[in-house]
Amino acid sequence: MTDPREEFAQLEPQSEFGGVHDAFQRLWTPHRMAYIQAGSDANRGSGCPFCAAPEKSDDDGLIVHRGESAYVLLNLFPYNAGHMLVCPYRHVGTYDEATLEEIDEIARLTQTAMRVLRETAGCHGFNIGMNQGEVAGAGVEEHLHQHIVPRWTSDANFFPIIAQTKALPQLLGDVRTAVAEAWPA
């Protein structure tokens, strides 16, 4: 039996540009460059997506609720349909830099988001958390945000593991409308 690693090493380059074929499929997502560049040192603060969102309409900013010191929006790159973020309006990087008012409102908005997602999406549970700093996985480390990820029994499948792809059954606009309409006054 031939060792697959040996076969892999013998593959010819894929194109005139060089490189060797690997086992990964490519899903080209050039629209993510705006998101990635917003977090770079050169754009710190000026290109922050969480500072820009409240300046847009609710539809364009994917905002489902605006509070006094914090707001709720859908994640543009969700792990699951209904994945929301709670952000302070103020450009602050970490939880310990937030004011007591911001912390209180982030907590209350998180509770409300959970109730609304149970009602609108029928989810069975949640992953809730904050990634503080690039080393901890924060995609936009300079602006504090809490993730609320709805979960359903058997919602994980082979796609993320084998195909490195996440299938989302609902469009962001449809989710935003349902959640915003169900948000208590």
mmCIF file with all atom_site columns, N, CA and C in Angstrom, residues 84-134:
data_model
loop_
_atom_site.group_PDB
_atom_site.id
_atom_site.type_symbol
_atom_site.label_atom_id
_atom_site.label_alt_id
_atom_site.label_comp_id
_atom_site.label_asym_id
_atom_site.label_entity_id
_atom_site.label_seq_id
_atom_site.pdbx_PDB_ins_code
_atom_site.Cartn_x
_atom_site.Cartn_y
_atom_site.Cartn_z
_atom_site.occupancy
_atom_site.B_iso_or_equiv
_atom_site.pdbx_formal_charge
_atom_site.auth_seq_id
_atom_site.auth_comp_id
_atom_site.auth_asym_id
_atom_site.auth_atom_id
_atom_site.pdbx_PDB_model_num
ATOM 1   N N  . MET A 1 84  ? -25.583 36.995 17.342 1.00 0.00 ? 84  MET A N  1
ATOM 2   C CA . MET A 1 84  ? -25.619 38.433 17.609 1.00 0.00 ? 84  MET A CA 1
ATOM 3   C C  . MET A 1 84  ? -24.409 38.877 18.416 1.00 0.00 ? 84  MET A C  1
ATOM 4   N N  . LEU A 1 85  ? -24.182 40.184 18.376 1.00 0.00 ? 85  LEU A N  1
ATOM 5   C CA . LEU A 1 85  ? -23.126 40.814 19.149 1.00 0.00 ? 85  LEU A CA 1
ATOM 6   C C  . LEU A 1 85  ? -23.739 41.958 19.946 1.00 0.00 ? 85  LEU A C  1
ATOM 7   N N  . VAL A 1 86  ? -23.276 42.128 21.179 1.00 0.00 ? 86  VAL A N  1
ATOM 8   C CA . VAL A 1 86  ? -23.673 43.278 21.992 1.00 0.00 ? 86  VAL A CA 1
ATOM 9   C C  . VAL A 1 86  ? -22.415 44.122 22.185 1.00 0.00 ? 86  VAL A C  1
ATOM 10  N N  . CYS A 1 87  ? -22.493 45.390 21.774 1.00 0.00 ? 87  CYS A N  1
ATOM 11  C CA . CYS A 1 87  ? -21.331 46.275 21.789 1.00 0.00 ? 87  CYS A CA 1
ATOM 12  C C  . CYS A 1 87  ? -21.655 47.581 22.509 1.00 0.00 ? 87  CYS A C  1
ATOM 13  N N  . PRO A 1 88  ? -20.697 48.118 23.252 1.00 0.00 ? 88  PRO A N  1
ATOM 14  C CA . PRO A 1 88  ? -20.884 49.491 23.724 1.00 0.00 ? 88  PRO A CA 1
ATOM 15  C C  . PRO A 1 88  ? -20.694 50.432 22.536 1.00 0.00 ? 88  PRO A C  1
ATOM 16  N N  . TYR A 1 89  ? -21.344 51.574 22.578 1.00 0.00 ? 89  TYR A N  1
ATOM 17  C CA . TYR A 1 89  ? -21.116 52.577 21.533 1.00 0.00 ? 89  TYR A CA 1
ATOM 18  C C  . TYR A 1 89  ? -19.692 53.107 21.628 1.00 0.00 ? 89  TYR A C  1
ATOM 19  N N  . ARG A 1 90  ? -19.218 53.248 22.841 1.00 0.00 ? 90  ARG A N  1
ATOM 20  C CA . ARG A 1 90  ? -17.892 53.812 23.084 1.00 0.00 ? 90  ARG A CA 1
ATOM 21  C C  . ARG A 1 90  ? -16.826 52.845 22.584 1.00 0.00 ? 90  ARG A C  1
ATOM 22  N N  . HIS A 1 91  ? -15.803 53.377 21.963 1.00 0.00 ? 91  HIS A N  1
ATOM 23  C CA . HIS A 1 91  ? -14.694 52.576 21.429 1.00 0.00 ? 91  HIS A CA 1
ATOM 24  C C  . HIS A 1 91  ? -13.763 52.212 22.589 1.00 0.00 ? 91  HIS A C  1
ATOM 25  N N  . VAL A 1 92  ? -14.005 51.052 23.161 1.00 0.00 ? 92  VAL A N  1
ATOM 26  C CA . VAL A 1 92  ? -13.222 50.559 24.292 1.00 0.00 ? 92  VAL A CA 1
ATOM 27  C C  . VAL A 1 92  ? -12.855 49.106 23.983 1.00 0.00 ? 92  VAL A C  1
ATOM 28  N N  . GLY A 1 93  ? -11.630 48.721 24.313 1.00 0.00 ? 93  GLY A N  1
ATOM 29  C CA . GLY A 1 93  ? -11.124 47.422 23.877 1.00 0.00 ? 93  GLY A CA 1
ATOM 30  C C  . GLY A 1 93  ? -11.426 46.234 24.763 1.00 0.00 ? 93  GLY A C  1
ATOM 31  N N  . THR A 1 94  ? -11.422 46.421 26.070 1.00 0.00 ? 94  THR A N  1
ATOM 32  C CA . THR A 1 94  ? -11.566 45.258 26.943 1.00 0.00 ? 94  THR A CA 1
ATOM 33  C C  . THR A 1 94  ? -12.625 45.493 28.018 1.00 0.00 ? 94  THR A C  1
ATOM 34  N N  . TYR A 1 95  ? -13.098 44.404 28.560 1.00 0.00 ? 95  TYR A N  1
ATOM 35  C CA . TYR A 1 95  ? -14.173 44.408 29.549 1.00 0.00 ? 95  TYR A CA 1
ATOM 36  C C  . TYR A 1 95  ? -13.825 45.248 30.770 1.00 0.00 ? 95  TYR A C  1
ATOM 37  N N  . ASP A 1 96  ? -12.575 45.180 31.196 1.00 0.00 ? 96  ASP A N  1
ATOM 38  C CA . ASP A 1 96  ? -12.175 45.943 32.384 1.00 0.00 ? 96  ASP A CA 1
ATOM 39  C C  . ASP A 1 96  ? -12.084 47.445 32.119 1.00 0.00 ? 96  ASP A C  1
ATOM 40  N N  . GLU A 1 97  ? -12.131 47.866 30.865 1.00 0.00 ? 97  GLU A N  1
ATOM 41  C CA . GLU A 1 97  ? -12.141 49.294 30.531 1.00 0.00 ? 97  GLU A CA 1
ATOM 42  C C  . GLU A 1 97  ? -13.559 49.839 30.405 1.00 0.00 ? 97  GLU A C  1
ATOM 43  N N  . ALA A 1 98  ? -14.557 48.956 30.389 1.00 0.00 ? 98  ALA A N  1
ATOM 44  C CA . ALA A 1 98  ? -15.953 49.379 30.251 1.00 0.00 ? 98  ALA A CA 1
ATOM 45  C C  . ALA A 1 98  ? -16.442 49.994 31.562 1.00 0.00 ? 98  ALA A C  1
ATOM 46  N N  . THR A 1 99  ? -17.384 50.921 31.443 1.00 0.00 ? 99  THR A N  1
ATOM 47  C CA . THR A 1 99  ? -17.975 51.532 32.636 1.00 0.00 ? 99  THR A CA 1
ATOM 48  C C  . THR A 1 99  ? -19.003 50.568 33.237 1.00 0.00 ? 99  THR A C  1
ATOM 49  N N  . LEU A 1 100 ? -19.388 50.824 34.471 1.00 0.00 ? 100 LEU A N  1
ATOM 50  C CA . LEU A 1 100 ? -20.420 49.998 35.102 1.00 0.00 ? 100 LEU A CA 1
ATOM 51  C C  . LEU A 1 100 ? -21.735 50.084 34.330 1.00 0.00 ? 100 LEU A C  1
ATOM 52  N N  . GLU A 1 101 ? -22.048 51.255 33.786 1.00 0.00 ? 101 GLU A N  1
ATOM 53  C CA . GLU A 1 101 ? -23.269 51.416 32.993 1.00 0.00 ? 101 GLU A CA 1
ATOM 54  C C  . GLU A 1 101 ? -23.204 50.562 31.727 1.00 0.00 ? 101 GLU A C  1
ATOM 55  N N  . GLU A 1 102 ? -22.052 50.548 31.073 1.00 0.00 ? 102 GLU A N  1
ATOM 56  C CA . GLU A 1 102 ? -21.902 49.730 29.858 1.00 0.00 ? 102 GLU A CA 1
ATOM 57  C C  . GLU A 1 102 ? -22.016 48.248 30.193 1.00 0.00 ? 102 GLU A C  1
ATOM 58  N N  . ILE A 1 103 ? -21.348 47.816 31.255 1.00 0.00 ? 103 ILE A N  1
ATOM 59  C CA . ILE A 1 103 ? -21.400 46.411 31.660 1.00 0.00 ? 103 ILE A CA 1
ATOM 60  C C  . ILE A 1 103 ? -22.834 46.000 31.986 1.00 0.00 ? 103 ILE A C  1
ATOM 61  N N  . ASP A 1 104 ? -23.549 46.853 32.728 1.00 0.00 ? 104 ASP A N  1
ATOM 62  C CA . ASP A 1 104 ? -24.931 46.559 33.091 1.00 0.00 ? 104 ASP A CA 1
ATOM 63  C C  . ASP A 1 104 ? -25.809 46.431 31.855 1.00 0.00 ? 104 ASP A C  1
ATOM 64  N N  . GLU A 1 105 ? -25.671 47.365 30.922 1.00 0.00 ? 105 GLU A N  1
ATOM 65  C CA . GLU A 1 105 ? -26.527 47.306 29.738 1.00 0.00 ? 105 GLU A CA 1
ATOM 66  C C  . GLU A 1 105 ? -26.150 46.138 28.836 1.00 0.00 ? 105 GLU A C  1
ATOM 67  N N  . ILE A 1 106 ? -24.873 45.831 28.701 1.00 0.00 ? 106 ILE A N  1
ATOM 68  C CA . ILE A 1 106 ? -24.452 44.666 27.910 1.00 0.00 ? 106 ILE A CA 1
ATOM 69  C C  . ILE A 1 106 ? -25.077 43.401 28.495 1.00 0.00 ? 106 ILE A C  1
ATOM 70  N N  . ALA A 1 107 ? -25.085 43.265 29.816 1.00 0.00 ? 107 ALA A N  1
ATOM 71  C CA . ALA A 1 107 ? -25.671 42.084 30.466 1.00 0.00 ? 107 ALA A CA 1
ATOM 72  C C  . ALA A 1 107 ? -27.183 42.025 30.221 1.00 0.00 ? 107 ALA A C  1
ATOM 73  N N  . ARG A 1 108 ? -27.871 43.146 30.384 1.00 0.00 ? 108 ARG A N  1
ATOM 74  C CA . ARG A 1 108 ? -29.324 43.165 30.186 1.00 0.00 ? 108 ARG A CA 1
ATOM 75  C C  . ARG A 1 108 ? -29.690 42.890 28.729 1.00 0.00 ? 108 ARG A C  1
ATOM 76  N N  . LEU A 1 109 ? -28.947 43.476 27.801 1.00 0.00 ? 109 LEU A N  1
ATOM 77  C CA . LEU A 1 109 ? -29.220 43.240 26.383 1.00 0.00 ? 109 LEU A CA 1
ATOM 78  C C  . LEU A 1 109 ? -28.938 41.783 26.000 1.00 0.00 ? 109 LEU A C  1
ATOM 79  N N  . THR A 1 110 ? -27.935 41.182 26.620 1.00 0.00 ? 110 THR A N  1
ATOM 80  C CA . THR A 1 110 ? -27.638 39.768 26.376 1.00 0.00 ? 110 THR A CA 1
ATOM 81  C C  . THR A 1 110 ? -28.812 38.905 26.824 1.00 0.00 ? 110 THR A C  1
ATOM 82  N N  . GLN A 1 111 ? -29.360 39.182 27.998 1.00 0.00 ? 111 GLN A N  1
ATOM 83  C CA . GLN A 1 111 ? -30.520 38.423 28.484 1.00 0.00 ? 111 GLN A CA 1
ATOM 84  C C  . GLN A 1 111 ? -31.705 38.576 27.524 1.00 0.00 ? 111 GLN A C  1
ATOM 85  N N  . THR A 1 112 ? -31.962 39.787 27.093 1.00 0.00 ? 112 THR A N  1
ATOM 86  C CA . THR A 1 112 ? -33.081 40.013 26.179 1.00 0.00 ? 112 THR A CA 1
ATOM 87  C C  . THR A 1 112 ? -32.839 39.300 24.854 1.00 0.00 ? 112 THR A C  1
ATOM 88  N N  . ALA A 1 113 ? -31.615 39.358 24.346 1.00 0.00 ? 113 ALA A N  1
ATOM 89  C CA . ALA A 1 113 ? -31.289 38.677 23.086 1.00 0.00 ? 113 ALA A CA 1
ATOM 90  C C  . ALA A 1 113 ? -31.544 37.177 23.199 1.00 0.00 ? 113 ALA A C  1
ATOM 91  N N  . MET A 1 114 ? -31.214 36.590 24.330 1.00 0.00 ? 114 MET A N  1
ATOM 92  C CA . MET A 1 114 ? -31.463 35.164 24.531 1.00 0.00 ? 114 MET A CA 1
ATOM 93  C C  . MET A 1 114 ? -32.965 34.865 24.473 1.00 0.00 ? 114 MET A C  1
ATOM 94  N N  . ARG A 1 115 ? -33.751 35.685 25.152 1.00 0.00 ? 115 ARG A N  1
ATOM 95  C CA . ARG A 1 115 ? -35.213 35.487 25.147 1.00 0.00 ? 115 ARG A CA 1
ATOM 96  C C  . ARG A 1 115 ? -35.777 35.622 23.729 1.00 0.00 ? 115 ARG A C  1
ATOM 97  N N  . VAL A 1 116 ? -35.318 36.644 23.004 1.00 0.00 ? 116 VAL A N  1
ATOM 98  C CA . VAL A 1 116 ? -35.809 36.886 21.651 1.00 0.00 ? 116 VAL A CA 1
ATOM 99  C C  . VAL A 1 116 ? -35.415 35.743 20.723 1.00 0.00 ? 116 VAL A C  1
ATOM 100 N N  . LEU A 1 117 ? -34.197 35.243 20.839 1.00 0.00 ? 117 LEU A N  1
ATOM 101 C CA . LEU A 1 117 ? -33.767 34.126 19.990 1.00 0.00 ? 117 LEU A CA 1
ATOM 102 C C  . LEU A 1 117 ? -34.534 32.844 20.294 1.00 0.00 ? 117 LEU A C  1
ATOM 103 N N  . ARG A 1 118 ? -34.826 32.605 21.559 1.00 0.00 ? 118 ARG A N  1
ATOM 104 C CA . ARG A 1 118 ? -35.649 31.436 21.887 1.00 0.00 ? 118 ARG A CA 1
ATOM 105 C C  . ARG A 1 118 ? -37.010 31.543 21.210 1.00 0.00 ? 118 ARG A C  1
ATOM 106 N N  . GLU A 1 119 ? -37.583 32.769 21.244 1.00 0.00 ? 119 GLU A N  1
ATOM 107 C CA . GLU A 1 119 ? -38.907 33.004 20.657 1.00 0.00 ? 119 GLU A CA 1
ATOM 108 C C  . GLU A 1 119 ? -38.885 32.924 19.131 1.00 0.00 ? 119 GLU A C  1
ATOM 109 N N  . THR A 1 120 ? -37.923 33.577 18.502 1.00 0.00 ? 120 THR A N  1
ATOM 110 C CA . THR A 1 120 ? -37.914 33.673 17.040 1.00 0.00 ? 120 THR A CA 1
ATOM 111 C C  . THR A 1 120 ? -37.259 32.486 16.350 1.00 0.00 ? 120 THR A C  1
ATOM 112 N N  . ALA A 1 121 ? -36.284 31.867 16.995 1.00 0.00 ? 121 ALA A N  1
ATOM 113 C CA . ALA A 1 121 ? -35.520 30.811 16.334 1.00 0.00 ? 121 ALA A CA 1
ATOM 114 C C  . ALA A 1 121 ? -35.697 29.439 16.982 1.00 0.00 ? 121 ALA A C  1
ATOM 115 N N  . GLY A 1 122 ? -36.313 29.392 18.145 1.00 0.00 ? 122 GLY A N  1
ATOM 116 C CA . GLY A 1 122 ? -36.530 28.113 18.809 1.00 0.00 ? 122 GLY A CA 1
ATOM 117 C C  . GLY A 1 122 ? -35.249 27.396 19.189 1.00 0.00 ? 122 GLY A C  1
ATOM 118 N N  . CYS A 1 123 ? -34.208 28.164 19.519 1.00 0.00 ? 123 CYS A N  1
ATOM 119 C CA . CYS A 1 123 ? -32.924 27.527 19.844 1.00 0.00 ? 123 CYS A CA 1
ATOM 120 C C  . CYS A 1 123 ? -33.005 26.812 21.195 1.00 0.00 ? 123 CYS A C  1
ATOM 121 N N  . HIS A 1 124 ? -32.106 25.861 21.380 1.00 0.00 ? 124 HIS A N  1
ATOM 122 C CA . HIS A 1 124 ? -32.084 25.018 22.581 1.00 0.00 ? 124 HIS A CA 1
ATOM 123 C C  . HIS A 1 124 ? -31.036 25.447 23.595 1.00 0.00 ? 124 HIS A C  1
ATOM 124 N N  . GLY A 1 125 ? -30.110 26.275 23.192 1.00 0.00 ? 125 GLY A N  1
ATOM 125 C CA . GLY A 1 125 ? -29.041 26.720 24.084 1.00 0.00 ? 125 GLY A CA 1
ATOM 126 C C  . GLY A 1 125 ? -28.242 27.828 23.431 1.00 0.00 ? 125 GLY A C  1
ATOM 127 N N  . PHE A 1 126 ? -27.171 28.263 24.107 1.00 0.00 ? 126 PHE A N  1
ATOM 128 C CA . PHE A 1 126 ? -26.355 29.383 23.626 1.00 0.00 ? 126 PHE A CA 1
ATOM 129 C C  . PHE A 1 126 ? -24.895 29.179 23.974 1.00 0.00 ? 126 PHE A C  1
ATOM 130 N N  . ASN A 1 127 ? -24.041 29.740 23.139 1.00 0.00 ? 127 ASN A N  1
ATOM 131 C CA . ASN A 1 127 ? -22.657 30.009 23.500 1.00 0.00 ? 127 ASN A CA 1
ATOM 132 C C  . ASN A 1 127 ? -22.585 31.516 23.653 1.00 0.00 ? 127 ASN A C  1
ATOM 133 N N  . ILE A 1 128 ? -22.128 31.975 24.812 1.00 0.00 ? 128 ILE A N  1
ATOM 134 C CA . ILE A 1 128 ? -22.028 33.408 25.081 1.00 0.00 ? 128 ILE A CA 1
ATOM 135 C C  . ILE A 1 128 ? -20.618 33.700 25.565 1.00 0.00 ? 128 ILE A C  1
ATOM 136 N N  . GLY A 1 129 ? -19.994 34.733 25.018 1.00 0.00 ? 129 GLY A N  1
ATOM 137 C CA . GLY A 1 129 ? -18.666 35.058 25.498 1.00 0.00 ? 129 GLY A CA 1
ATOM 138 C C  . GLY A 1 129 ? -18.010 36.199 24.773 1.00 0.00 ? 129 GLY A C  1
ATOM 139 N N  . MET A 1 130 ? -16.864 36.590 25.331 1.00 0.00 ? 130 MET A N  1
ATOM 140 C CA . MET A 1 130 ? -16.046 37.670 24.784 1.00 0.00 ? 130 MET A CA 1
ATOM 141 C C  . MET A 1 130 ? -14.633 37.145 24.581 1.00 0.00 ? 130 MET A C  1
ATOM 142 N N  . ASN A 1 131 ? -14.064 37.442 23.438 1.00 0.00 ? 131 ASN A N  1
ATOM 143 C CA . ASN A 1 131 ? -12.674 37.130 23.166 1.00 0.00 ? 131 ASN A CA 1
ATOM 144 C C  . ASN A 1 131 ? -11.895 38.419 23.377 1.00 0.00 ? 131 ASN A C  1
ATOM 145 N N  . GLN A 1 132 ? -11.025 38.435 24.344 1.00 0.00 ? 132 GLN A N  1
ATOM 146 C CA . GLN A 1 132 ? -10.288 39.643 24.711 1.00 0.00 ? 132 GLN A CA 1
ATOM 147 C C  . GLN A 1 132 ? -8.854  39.554 24.204 1.00 0.00 ? 132 GLN A C  1
ATOM 148 N N  . GLY A 1 133 ? -8.547  40.300 23.170 1.00 0.00 ? 133 GLY A N  1
ATOM 149 C CA . GLY A 1 133 ? -7.204  40.317 22.591 1.00 0.00 ? 133 GLY A CA 1
ATOM 150 C C  . GLY A 1 133 ? -7.080  39.353 21.424 1.00 0.00 ? 133 GLY A C  1
ATOM 151 N N  . GLU A 1 134 ? -6.178  39.669 20.530 1.00 0.00 ? 134 GLU A N  1
ATOM 152 C CA . GLU A 1 134 ? -5.962  38.846 19.334 1.00 0.00 ? 134 GLU A CA 1
ATOM 153 C C  . GLU A 1 134 ? -5.587  37.415 19.706 1.00 0.00 ? 134 GLU A C  1
#
